[in-house]
Coordinates of C-alpha atoms and ligand atoms in Angstrom, one line a residue:
M1 CA 133.6 128.8 -74.4
L2 CA 136.0 131.4 -73.1
R3 CA 134.6 133.9 -70.7
A4 CA 135.7 136.6 -68.3
T5 CA 137.0 135.3 -65.0
L6 CA 135.0 137.5 -62.8
I7 CA 131.4 138.6 -62.2
R8 CA 131.7 142.1 -60.8
K9 CA 129.3 143.1 -58.2
N10 CA 128.1 146.6 -57.8
L11 CA 126.3 146.8 -54.5
A12 CA 124.9 150.2 -55.3
T13 CA 122.6 149.0 -58.1
G14 CA 120.2 146.1 -58.6
S15 CA 118.1 145.1 -55.6
S16 CA 116.9 147.8 -53.3
V17 CA 117.8 145.7 -50.3
R18 CA 121.1 146.8 -48.6
P19 CA 123.2 143.7 -48.0
W20 CA 124.1 142.9 -44.4
L21 CA 127.7 142.3 -45.4
T22 CA 129.3 145.0 -47.6
D23 CA 132.9 144.6 -46.4
L24 CA 133.9 141.0 -45.5
E25 CA 137.3 141.9 -44.1
A26 CA 136.0 144.7 -41.9
A27 CA 133.3 142.3 -40.6
R28 CA 135.9 139.7 -39.9
A29 CA 138.1 142.2 -38.0
Q30 CA 135.2 143.4 -36.0
L31 CA 133.6 140.1 -35.2
D32 CA 132.2 139.9 -31.7
W33 CA 130.3 136.7 -30.9
E34 CA 129.1 138.2 -27.6
A35 CA 127.5 141.2 -29.4
L36 CA 125.9 138.8 -32.0
R37 CA 124.6 136.6 -29.2
R38 CA 122.9 139.7 -27.6
E39 CA 121.5 140.8 -30.9
L40 CA 120.0 137.3 -31.5
G41 CA 118.6 137.4 -27.9
A42 CA 120.4 134.2 -27.3
G43 CA 120.5 134.3 -23.5
D44 CA 123.5 134.7 -21.2
G45 CA 126.1 132.7 -23.1
Q46 CA 125.5 129.7 -20.8
H47 CA 121.9 129.0 -21.7
L48 CA 120.0 129.0 -24.9
N49 CA 117.5 126.9 -26.7
I50 CA 117.3 126.7 -30.5
G51 CA 113.6 125.8 -30.5
Q52 CA 112.6 128.8 -28.3
L53 CA 114.8 131.2 -30.3
A54 CA 113.3 130.0 -33.6
T55 CA 109.6 130.2 -32.6
D56 CA 109.0 132.5 -29.7
R57 CA 110.6 135.8 -30.6
Q58 CA 108.5 137.1 -33.6
P59 CA 105.2 138.9 -33.8
A60 CA 102.5 136.2 -33.6
T61 CA 100.8 137.3 -36.9
R62 CA 104.0 137.2 -39.0
T63 CA 104.0 134.4 -41.5
A64 CA 106.6 131.7 -40.6
L65 CA 105.8 129.1 -43.3
R66 CA 104.2 129.0 -46.7
V67 CA 103.4 125.3 -47.1
V68 CA 102.9 124.5 -50.8
G69 CA 101.2 121.2 -51.6
A70 CA 102.4 118.8 -54.3
Q71 CA 99.5 119.8 -56.4
G72 CA 100.1 123.6 -55.9
G73 CA 97.7 124.7 -53.2
A74 CA 99.4 126.7 -50.4
R75 CA 98.7 127.5 -46.7
S76 CA 100.4 130.0 -44.4
V77 CA 101.4 129.2 -40.8
S78 CA 102.1 132.1 -38.5
F79 CA 104.8 132.4 -35.9
G80 CA 102.0 132.5 -33.3
E81 CA 100.7 129.1 -34.5
L82 CA 104.1 127.6 -34.6
S83 CA 105.0 128.8 -31.2
A84 CA 101.8 127.4 -29.7
S85 CA 102.0 124.0 -31.5
T86 CA 105.7 123.5 -30.5
N87 CA 104.9 124.5 -26.9
R88 CA 102.1 121.8 -26.9
F89 CA 104.4 119.2 -28.3
A90 CA 107.2 120.0 -25.9
H91 CA 104.8 119.8 -22.9
A92 CA 103.4 116.5 -24.3
L93 CA 106.9 115.0 -24.5
R94 CA 107.6 115.9 -20.9
G95 CA 104.2 114.5 -20.0
L96 CA 105.3 111.2 -21.5
G97 CA 108.2 111.1 -19.1
L98 CA 110.8 112.0 -21.7
Q99 CA 113.8 113.9 -20.3
P100 CA 116.2 116.5 -21.7
G101 CA 118.9 114.7 -23.6
D102 CA 116.7 111.8 -24.8
G103 CA 116.6 111.3 -28.5
L104 CA 113.6 111.7 -30.7
F105 CA 113.6 110.9 -34.4
V106 CA 111.3 112.6 -36.9
L107 CA 110.3 110.6 -40.0
C108 CA 107.8 112.9 -41.6
P109 CA 107.4 114.4 -45.1
R110 CA 108.1 118.1 -45.5
G111 CA 105.1 120.0 -44.0
E112 CA 103.9 121.8 -40.9
P113 CA 104.0 118.7 -38.5
L114 CA 107.6 118.1 -39.3
F115 CA 108.4 121.7 -38.1
T116 CA 106.3 121.2 -35.0
A117 CA 107.9 117.9 -34.2
V118 CA 111.5 119.1 -34.6
L119 CA 111.1 122.5 -32.9
G120 CA 109.0 121.1 -30.1
T121 CA 111.6 118.4 -29.5
L122 CA 114.3 121.1 -29.2
K123 CA 112.1 123.2 -26.9
A124 CA 111.7 120.2 -24.6
G125 CA 115.4 119.9 -24.4
L126 CA 115.4 116.6 -26.3
V127 CA 117.8 115.8 -29.1
A128 CA 116.1 115.9 -32.5
A129 CA 117.0 114.0 -35.6
P130 CA 115.0 114.5 -38.8
L131 CA 115.2 111.5 -41.1
F132 CA 114.8 111.4 -44.9
T133 CA 111.4 109.8 -45.7
A134 CA 112.5 108.2 -48.9
F135 CA 114.9 105.8 -47.1
G136 CA 113.9 102.2 -47.2
P137 CA 113.8 99.9 -44.1
E138 CA 117.6 99.2 -44.0
P139 CA 118.9 102.7 -44.1
L140 CA 116.3 103.7 -41.5
A141 CA 117.1 100.7 -39.2
T142 CA 120.9 101.5 -39.5
R143 CA 120.3 105.2 -38.5
L144 CA 117.9 104.4 -35.7
S145 CA 120.2 101.7 -34.2
I146 CA 123.2 104.1 -34.2
A147 CA 121.3 106.6 -32.1
R148 CA 118.8 104.4 -30.3
P149 CA 116.3 107.2 -29.7
K150 CA 113.5 106.9 -27.1
A151 CA 110.8 108.3 -29.4
L152 CA 109.8 108.5 -33.0
V153 CA 107.3 110.8 -34.7
T154 CA 106.0 109.6 -38.1
T155 CA 102.9 109.5 -40.2
R156 CA 100.5 106.6 -40.3
T157 CA 101.5 105.8 -43.9
L158 CA 105.2 105.7 -43.2
Y159 CA 104.6 103.8 -40.0
R160 CA 102.7 101.1 -41.9
R161 CA 105.2 100.9 -44.7
R162 CA 108.6 101.4 -43.0
I163 CA 108.4 101.0 -39.2
E164 CA 105.8 98.3 -38.5
P165 CA 107.7 95.6 -40.5
M166 CA 110.9 96.1 -38.4
R167 CA 109.3 97.0 -35.1
A168 CA 110.7 94.0 -33.4
R169 CA 114.2 95.4 -34.0
L170 CA 113.4 98.8 -32.5
G171 CA 112.9 97.8 -28.9
F172 CA 114.7 100.9 -27.7
L173 CA 111.8 103.1 -28.9
Q174 CA 109.5 103.7 -25.9
H175 CA 107.1 106.0 -27.7
M176 CA 105.9 106.1 -31.3
I177 CA 103.8 109.1 -32.1
V178 CA 101.8 108.7 -35.3
I179 CA 100.3 111.5 -37.4
D180 CA 97.1 110.5 -39.1
D181 CA 97.9 111.5 -42.6
D182 CA 96.0 111.0 -45.8
E183 CA 97.5 108.2 -47.8
A184 CA 97.3 110.3 -50.9
D185 CA 99.8 112.7 -49.4
E186 CA 102.7 110.4 -49.9
A187 CA 104.3 110.7 -53.3
S188 CA 104.0 108.7 -56.4
T189 CA 102.6 105.2 -55.8
P190 CA 100.0 105.0 -53.1
A191 CA 99.1 101.5 -52.1
P192 CA 95.4 100.7 -51.7
L193 CA 94.3 101.4 -48.2
E194 CA 92.6 98.5 -46.4
P195 CA 89.9 99.4 -44.0
S196 CA 91.7 97.6 -41.2
A197 CA 94.7 99.8 -41.7
L198 CA 92.7 102.9 -40.9
G199 CA 92.8 104.1 -37.3
L200 CA 95.8 104.1 -34.9
P201 CA 98.3 101.3 -35.1
P202 CA 98.4 99.3 -31.8
G203 CA 101.0 100.6 -29.3
T204 CA 101.3 104.0 -30.8
I205 CA 100.2 107.5 -29.7
D206 CA 98.0 109.7 -31.7
W207 CA 99.7 113.0 -32.6
S208 CA 96.5 115.2 -32.7
T209 CA 95.2 113.9 -29.4
L210 CA 98.6 114.4 -27.8
L211 CA 98.8 118.0 -29.0
A212 CA 95.2 118.8 -28.1
Q213 CA 95.6 117.6 -24.5
A214 CA 98.8 119.6 -23.9
P215 CA 98.9 123.3 -22.9
A216 CA 100.1 125.9 -25.3
S217 CA 101.8 127.8 -22.5
P218 CA 105.5 128.7 -22.8
V219 CA 108.0 126.0 -22.1
T220 CA 110.4 126.8 -19.3
V221 CA 113.1 124.1 -20.0
R222 CA 116.5 125.8 -19.7
T223 CA 119.0 124.1 -22.0
R224 CA 122.7 125.0 -21.8
A225 CA 124.5 126.3 -24.9
Q226 CA 126.6 123.1 -25.0
D227 CA 123.7 120.6 -24.5
P228 CA 123.2 118.3 -27.4
A229 CA 120.3 119.4 -29.7
L230 CA 120.5 117.7 -33.1
I231 CA 121.8 114.6 -34.8
H232 CA 122.5 114.9 -38.5
F233 CA 123.6 112.0 -40.7
T234 CA 126.2 112.7 -43.4
S235 CA 125.2 112.0 -47.0
G236 CA 127.1 108.8 -47.3
T237 CA 128.9 109.9 -50.4
T238 CA 132.2 108.3 -49.4
G239 CA 131.0 105.4 -47.3
T240 CA 128.6 104.5 -44.5
P241 CA 126.9 107.7 -43.2
K242 CA 128.2 109.1 -39.9
A243 CA 125.9 110.6 -37.2
A244 CA 127.2 114.1 -36.3
L245 CA 126.0 115.5 -33.0
H246 CA 125.4 119.3 -32.7
V247 CA 124.6 121.5 -29.7
H248 CA 122.1 124.4 -29.0
E249 CA 124.8 127.0 -29.5
A250 CA 124.8 126.2 -33.2
A251 CA 121.8 128.6 -33.5
L252 CA 124.3 131.4 -33.3
M253 CA 126.1 130.2 -36.4
H254 CA 122.9 129.4 -38.3
W255 CA 121.6 132.9 -37.6
A256 CA 124.9 134.8 -38.3
T257 CA 125.7 132.8 -41.5
A258 CA 122.2 133.2 -42.9
R259 CA 122.9 137.0 -42.6
W260 CA 126.4 136.9 -44.1
A261 CA 126.0 134.3 -46.8
L262 CA 122.3 134.3 -47.6
D263 CA 121.7 137.9 -46.7
L264 CA 118.3 137.1 -45.0
H265 CA 116.2 140.2 -44.2
P266 CA 112.9 140.0 -42.3
E267 CA 110.9 140.9 -45.5
D268 CA 112.5 138.1 -47.5
I269 CA 110.6 135.1 -48.8
F270 CA 113.2 132.3 -48.5
W271 CA 113.2 128.9 -50.2
C272 CA 115.8 126.2 -49.2
T273 CA 115.1 123.2 -51.4
A274 CA 117.1 120.7 -49.3
D275 CA 115.1 118.1 -47.4
P276 CA 115.4 118.4 -43.5
G277 CA 116.7 114.9 -43.6
W278 CA 120.0 116.5 -44.6
V279 CA 121.8 119.1 -42.6
T280 CA 121.1 121.9 -45.1
G281 CA 117.4 121.3 -44.8
T282 CA 117.5 121.6 -41.0
S283 CA 120.1 124.3 -40.5
Y284 CA 118.8 126.5 -43.3
G285 CA 115.5 124.9 -44.2
I286 CA 114.0 125.0 -40.7
L287 CA 116.1 127.0 -38.3
A288 CA 117.9 129.9 -39.9
P289 CA 114.9 131.6 -41.5
L290 CA 112.8 131.2 -38.3
L291 CA 115.7 132.7 -36.3
H292 CA 115.5 135.7 -38.6
G293 CA 111.7 136.0 -38.6
V294 CA 111.7 135.3 -42.4
T295 CA 108.9 133.5 -44.2
S296 CA 110.1 130.2 -45.7
V297 CA 108.5 128.2 -48.5
V298 CA 108.0 124.6 -47.6
D299 CA 107.5 122.4 -50.7
E300 CA 105.6 119.2 -50.0
G301 CA 106.3 118.1 -53.6
E302 CA 109.4 116.8 -55.4
F303 CA 111.7 118.3 -58.0
D304 CA 110.1 119.1 -61.3
A305 CA 111.6 121.9 -63.4
L306 CA 108.3 123.5 -64.3
R307 CA 106.8 123.2 -60.8
W308 CA 110.0 124.7 -59.2
L309 CA 110.0 127.7 -61.6
A310 CA 106.3 128.3 -61.0
M311 CA 107.0 128.1 -57.3
L312 CA 109.8 130.7 -57.4
Q313 CA 107.5 133.0 -59.4
R314 CA 104.2 132.5 -57.6
E315 CA 105.6 132.6 -54.0
R316 CA 107.7 135.6 -54.9
V317 CA 110.8 133.9 -53.5
S318 CA 113.6 136.5 -53.0
V319 CA 116.4 134.3 -51.6
W320 CA 116.8 130.8 -53.0
Y321 CA 119.2 128.3 -51.5
T322 CA 119.5 125.2 -53.7
A323 CA 122.0 122.6 -55.0
P324 CA 124.1 122.2 -58.1
T325 CA 122.2 119.1 -59.2
A326 CA 118.9 120.9 -59.2
L327 CA 120.5 123.8 -61.1
R328 CA 122.0 121.5 -63.7
M329 CA 118.6 119.8 -64.1
L330 CA 117.0 123.2 -64.8
M331 CA 119.8 124.0 -67.2
K332 CA 119.1 120.7 -69.0
A333 CA 115.5 121.7 -69.2
G334 CA 116.6 124.9 -71.1
T335 CA 117.1 128.6 -70.5
A336 CA 113.9 129.4 -72.4
L337 CA 111.8 127.6 -69.8
V338 CA 113.4 129.7 -67.0
R339 CA 112.9 132.9 -68.9
A340 CA 109.3 132.1 -69.4
H341 CA 108.9 132.4 -65.6
P342 CA 110.3 135.8 -64.7
C343 CA 110.9 136.2 -61.0
P344 CA 111.4 139.9 -60.3
A345 CA 111.5 139.3 -56.6
L346 CA 114.5 137.0 -56.7
R347 CA 117.6 138.7 -55.6
L348 CA 120.0 136.0 -54.5
V349 CA 120.6 132.4 -55.6
A350 CA 122.9 130.3 -53.5
S351 CA 124.0 126.7 -53.8
V352 CA 125.8 124.1 -51.7
G353 CA 126.5 120.4 -51.4
E354 CA 128.6 119.7 -54.5
P355 CA 131.1 121.5 -56.7
L356 CA 129.3 124.2 -58.7
N357 CA 130.7 124.2 -62.2
P358 CA 131.5 127.7 -63.5
E359 CA 129.2 127.0 -66.4
V360 CA 126.3 126.9 -64.0
V361 CA 127.2 130.2 -62.4
W362 CA 127.3 131.8 -65.8
W363 CA 124.1 130.1 -66.8
G364 CA 122.4 131.6 -63.7
L365 CA 123.3 135.0 -65.0
E366 CA 121.9 134.3 -68.4
A367 CA 118.7 132.6 -67.2
F368 CA 117.8 134.4 -64.0
G369 CA 119.8 137.5 -64.5
L370 CA 121.7 136.5 -61.3
P371 CA 124.9 134.6 -60.8
V372 CA 124.8 131.5 -58.5
H373 CA 126.6 132.1 -55.2
D374 CA 128.4 128.9 -54.3
N375 CA 129.2 128.1 -50.7
W376 CA 130.9 125.3 -48.9
W377 CA 130.3 123.5 -45.6
Q378 CA 129.6 120.0 -44.3
T379 CA 127.3 118.1 -41.9
E380 CA 130.2 118.3 -39.4
T381 CA 130.5 122.1 -39.6
G382 CA 126.8 122.6 -39.0
G383 CA 126.7 125.9 -40.8
I384 CA 128.2 127.7 -43.9
M385 CA 131.9 128.2 -43.6
V386 CA 133.1 129.5 -47.0
A387 CA 130.9 131.5 -49.3
N388 CA 130.5 133.8 -52.2
T389 CA 128.7 136.6 -50.5
L390 CA 126.9 139.6 -51.9
A391 CA 129.8 141.7 -50.8
A392 CA 132.4 140.4 -53.2
D393 CA 132.9 139.8 -56.9
I394 CA 132.4 136.2 -57.9
K395 CA 135.1 134.1 -59.6
P396 CA 133.0 131.3 -61.2
G397 CA 134.2 128.0 -60.0
S398 CA 135.4 129.3 -56.7
M399 CA 133.6 128.5 -53.4
G400 CA 134.3 132.0 -52.1
R401 CA 136.0 133.2 -49.0
A402 CA 135.9 132.2 -45.3
L403 CA 133.0 133.9 -43.5
P404 CA 133.6 136.2 -40.5
G405 CA 134.3 134.0 -37.4
V406 CA 135.7 131.2 -39.6
E407 CA 139.5 130.7 -39.9
A408 CA 140.1 128.5 -42.8
A409 CA 143.5 127.2 -44.1
I410 CA 145.1 124.9 -46.6
V411 CA 147.1 122.3 -44.7
R412 CA 149.2 119.2 -45.4
R413 CA 149.4 116.2 -43.1
S414 CA 152.6 114.3 -42.8
G415 CA 152.3 111.6 -40.2
E416 CA 151.4 113.3 -36.9
R417 CA 152.5 116.7 -38.1
L418 CA 150.4 119.3 -39.8
E419 CA 151.8 122.0 -42.0
V420 CA 149.8 125.1 -42.8
I421 CA 150.4 126.2 -46.4
D422 CA 150.3 130.0 -46.7
E423 CA 151.5 130.2 -50.2
P424 CA 148.6 130.9 -52.6
G425 CA 147.6 128.4 -55.3
V426 CA 148.9 125.3 -53.6
E427 CA 146.6 122.3 -53.2
G428 CA 146.1 120.8 -49.8
E429 CA 143.4 119.8 -47.3
L430 CA 140.8 122.4 -46.4
A431 CA 141.0 122.9 -42.6
L432 CA 139.1 125.0 -40.1
R433 CA 140.5 126.4 -36.8
V434 CA 138.4 125.1 -33.9
P435 CA 136.0 125.8 -32.4
W436 CA 133.1 127.6 -33.9
P437 CA 129.5 127.6 -32.5
S438 CA 128.1 125.0 -34.8
M439 CA 131.0 122.6 -34.8
F440 CA 130.0 119.0 -34.4
R441 CA 130.7 117.6 -31.0
G442 CA 131.0 113.9 -31.9
Y443 CA 130.2 111.1 -34.3
L444 CA 127.8 108.9 -32.4
G445 CA 129.4 105.6 -31.6
Q446 CA 132.7 106.6 -33.3
E447 CA 134.8 108.5 -30.8
E448 CA 138.1 107.5 -32.3
R449 CA 137.0 108.6 -35.8
Y450 CA 135.9 112.0 -34.3
E451 CA 139.3 112.5 -32.6
K452 CA 141.0 111.8 -35.9
C453 CA 139.3 114.7 -37.5
F454 CA 141.3 117.1 -35.4
S455 CA 145.0 118.0 -35.3
Q456 CA 146.9 120.8 -33.7
G457 CA 143.8 123.0 -33.2
W458 CA 142.4 122.4 -36.7
Y459 CA 139.5 120.4 -38.0
L460 CA 140.5 118.5 -41.1
S461 CA 137.6 118.4 -43.6
G462 CA 138.8 115.6 -45.9
D463 CA 138.3 117.9 -48.9
L464 CA 141.2 119.1 -51.1
A465 CA 141.2 122.7 -52.2
R466 CA 143.5 125.6 -52.9
R467 CA 143.3 129.3 -51.9
D468 CA 144.2 132.0 -54.3
A469 CA 146.0 135.3 -53.5
D470 CA 142.6 137.0 -52.9
G471 CA 141.6 134.5 -50.3
C472 CA 139.1 132.6 -52.5
Y473 CA 138.9 128.8 -52.1
W474 CA 138.8 126.5 -55.1
F475 CA 137.5 123.0 -54.6
V476 CA 139.8 120.3 -56.0
G477 CA 138.0 117.1 -54.9
R478 CA 137.4 114.9 -52.0
A479 CA 140.7 113.4 -50.8
D480 CA 139.3 110.0 -51.7
D481 CA 138.4 111.0 -55.3
V482 CA 141.6 112.7 -56.4
I483 CA 143.3 111.0 -59.3
K484 CA 147.0 110.4 -59.5
S485 CA 148.2 110.1 -63.1
A486 CA 151.8 110.2 -64.3
G487 CA 152.9 112.1 -61.3
H488 CA 150.0 114.7 -61.5
L489 CA 147.3 115.1 -59.0
I490 CA 144.1 115.6 -60.9
G491 CA 141.0 117.0 -59.2
P492 CA 137.8 115.5 -60.8
F493 CA 136.0 118.8 -60.5
E494 CA 138.3 120.6 -62.9
V495 CA 137.8 118.0 -65.5
E496 CA 134.1 117.8 -65.0
S497 CA 133.8 121.6 -65.3
A498 CA 135.7 121.6 -68.6
L499 CA 133.4 118.9 -70.0
M500 CA 130.4 120.8 -68.9
E501 CA 131.5 123.8 -71.0
H502 CA 130.6 121.7 -74.1
P503 CA 127.1 122.6 -75.2
A504 CA 126.1 118.9 -75.4
V505 CA 127.0 118.1 -71.8
A506 CA 124.5 118.3 -69.0
E507 CA 126.4 116.5 -66.2
A508 CA 129.8 114.9 -65.9
A509 CA 131.6 112.7 -63.4
V510 CA 135.3 111.7 -63.5
I511 CA 137.1 108.8 -61.9
G512 CA 140.6 107.4 -61.9
K513 CA 141.1 103.9 -63.5
P514 CA 144.2 102.0 -62.3
D515 CA 146.9 101.8 -65.0
A516 CA 150.2 99.9 -64.9
L517 CA 152.1 102.6 -66.6
V518 CA 150.8 106.0 -65.2
G519 CA 149.2 104.9 -62.0
E520 CA 145.7 106.0 -63.0
T521 CA 144.0 107.2 -66.1
V522 CA 141.1 109.6 -66.2
K523 CA 137.8 108.3 -67.3
A524 CA 134.7 110.5 -67.7
F525 CA 131.0 109.7 -67.7
V526 CA 128.8 112.3 -69.3
V527 CA 125.0 112.8 -69.5
L528 CA 123.9 114.7 -72.6
R529 CA 121.6 117.6 -72.7
D530 CA 118.2 117.1 -74.3
G531 CA 118.4 117.1 -78.1
F532 CA 122.0 115.7 -78.4
A533 CA 122.6 112.1 -79.6
A534 CA 125.5 109.9 -78.4
D535 CA 127.5 108.9 -81.5
T536 CA 131.2 108.4 -82.2
S537 CA 131.6 111.9 -83.7
L538 CA 130.2 113.5 -80.6
Q539 CA 132.5 111.4 -78.4
A540 CA 135.5 112.4 -80.5
Q541 CA 134.4 116.0 -80.2
L542 CA 134.2 115.8 -76.5
L543 CA 137.6 114.2 -76.2
A544 CA 139.1 116.9 -78.4
H545 CA 137.4 119.6 -76.4
A546 CA 138.8 118.2 -73.2
R547 CA 142.3 118.0 -74.6
T548 CA 142.2 121.6 -75.8
R549 CA 140.9 122.9 -72.5
L550 CA 142.9 120.7 -70.1
G551 CA 145.9 119.5 -72.0
P552 CA 146.8 115.9 -72.6
A553 CA 148.0 115.1 -69.1
V554 CA 144.8 116.0 -67.4
A555 CA 142.1 115.3 -70.2
P556 CA 140.2 112.1 -69.9
K557 CA 141.4 109.2 -72.0
E558 CA 138.0 107.7 -72.2
I559 CA 134.5 109.3 -72.2
A560 CA 131.4 107.2 -71.8
V561 CA 128.0 108.7 -72.6
V562 CA 125.5 107.4 -70.0
A563 CA 121.8 108.0 -69.5
S564 CA 122.2 109.1 -65.9
L565 CA 124.8 109.2 -63.1
P566 CA 124.4 107.5 -59.7
H567 CA 123.4 110.2 -57.1
T568 CA 123.0 110.0 -53.4
R569 CA 119.5 110.7 -52.1
S570 CA 120.7 114.2 -51.3
G571 CA 121.6 114.7 -55.0
K572 CA 125.4 114.2 -55.0
V573 CA 127.3 112.3 -57.7
M574 CA 128.7 109.1 -56.2
R575 CA 132.1 108.8 -57.9
R576 CA 133.1 105.9 -55.7
L577 CA 130.2 103.8 -57.1
L578 CA 131.2 104.6 -60.7
R579 CA 134.7 103.5 -59.9
A580 CA 133.5 100.3 -58.2
R581 CA 131.3 99.5 -61.2
E582 CA 134.0 100.3 -63.7
L583 CA 136.5 98.0 -61.9
G584 CA 134.0 95.3 -61.0
L585 CA 134.6 95.9 -57.2
P586 CA 132.0 95.5 -54.5
E587 CA 129.8 98.6 -54.4
G588 CA 130.1 99.0 -50.6
D589 CA 127.3 100.9 -48.7
T590 CA 124.8 102.0 -51.3
S591 CA 122.0 102.6 -48.8
T592 CA 122.1 106.4 -49.5
L593 CA 121.9 105.8 -53.3
E594 CA 118.9 107.3 -55.1
G595 CA 116.6 104.5 -56.0
A596 CA 118.2 102.1 -53.5
Ligands
ATP601 P1 130.0 111.4 -46.3 O1 130.7 112.3 -45.3 O2 129.1 110.5 -45.6 O3 130.8 110.8 -47.3 P2 129.2 113.9 -47.6 O4 130.6 114.4 -47.3 O5 128.7 114.1 -49.0 O6 129.0 112.4 -47.2 P3 127.8 116.1 -46.4 O7 128.3 116.5 -45.1 O8 126.4 116.2 -46.8 O9 128.2 114.6 -46.6 O10 128.6 116.9 -47.6 C1 129.7 117.7 -47.4 C2 130.6 117.5 -48.5 O11 130.0 118.0 -49.7 C3 131.9 118.4 -48.4 O12 132.8 117.7 -47.7 C4 132.3 118.5 -49.9 O13 133.0 117.3 -50.3 C5 130.9 118.6 -50.6 N1 130.6 120.0 -50.8 C6 129.7 120.8 -50.1 N2 129.7 122.0 -50.6 C7 130.5 122.0 -51.6 C8 130.9 123.0 -52.6 N3 130.4 124.2 -52.5 N4 131.8 122.7 -53.5 C9 132.3 121.5 -53.6 N5 132.0 120.5 -52.7 C10 131.1 120.8 -51.8
MG602 MG1 131.7 114.1 -45.6

């Protein structure tokens, strides 16, 4: 379907909220990190603590969290309560003899204790790492052994299922703090609870007792801006996940980018759907809204189209930060379902993590009356770098422009040399000028790999993109996923987006298959929308559609209709796995695969 190329924004109409950013270039020119630091109240430039900034600066009665249970009931947690509980936990950690810089992992389902554990850990000056609870024993053991934390907070259920069986391998853990949860809290398949399993597992510390015995008085630990604060694991889309280390100063970027890219205002109700086991879920699910004094929705349940729509409506969410996969799933469920849940409070929908097909941006406009604002960043960047902001027109399919304080470029590596490509429209690697406050400061245990990410004052992202004459960035593909066919470089995203324009296609993934003649040929895998049947005539239609849209050199030669695509646990399509399966190669590290 042919559409206009631009969604025009008229900042004077629509929502009554005046956006923070109305002129991106003026904001870039006037950027003053020191002034922003003062506005955030982030100390003297030498010292700051993310945990304190996030919990201690708001009126005590203001609502920090709206925790919504899997069955729909909701509870509010005030900033005052969060400040007190995190103080208690920070004091308790110091009481256990833990020192600033020690690592503490948090393996807890989304909910209030997860916030208390992560933020209290930061307040105590320890290094926090939230872990995704759906990981099985191996992915957990791998991540724990990379960082060798001194302490772990988990629930009794998760302890029994995941930690206890491998406890012998976790000798580095000096303290295991266990939250006495209700077995029924954990998702789908609760195992029967044996009476002997009730009560505290031996050699562990009870969370509630620990908190009750500690004072709620303010914590006085002074962390330096450059002290380590958080460990985030990458999604493992291209291989074994890496552990990226971030420092307290990252708070400045979380706060500023939440203003520029997500337009957070104190009166907003914000919902970030990412799990805190991923960087988005911590930077923007836990930290950024609290730094702004904004109420966030915390969903204890899992994705379900109907539940999510009801959540947006009932909680009167005004700013929603989600992922392309979730939007595609909603799209698959149908526009009518969305329209049956009008959300008049919703004023901004943003997305990150994967390429956002233009079709989804247009669909947002049709279904929610709002376009989807794509933005780009990585675990390594710690915060949003490139975004479609409220200030600018949207070119569907583009990731937007570099935010203030971010200098992005398209570069080409040749051996040791790096060439910055100024000419618009040329494909190359997306690079960022170093440093910025939330830049990662290391890959744990992989110093050489970290060093290799930098060249001549640039951080090299490993993603291919191009920038147009207006300064908008267009994602081409990950360097590893780009297909070379008959002398052309083909970005999978372009092909996938063209396929998604067909009304029968809900999701698409494209890979290169080795070919003796042309190097690689393009093969597509598609998932159909509900109501469409896979038959030869549909396949022929799809091939013809792709040829018309893309031309014969770029269009797939083969299209396979599949029931589903392999996704990482964080929802990304794993093209490398499709390729390995297609070619009968070993599948490599699949620990982050959904269902693994
Ligand atoms: P790994 O590094 O372990 O292979 P990963 O790169 O998927 O996993 P993340 O840091 O979670 O781990 O994801 C960042 C990557 O996600 C980016 O490098 C990019 O490839 C992709 N990405 C993020 N946002 C966008 C976007 N808006 N458009 C296209 N791709 C995006
Ligand atoms: Mg990556």
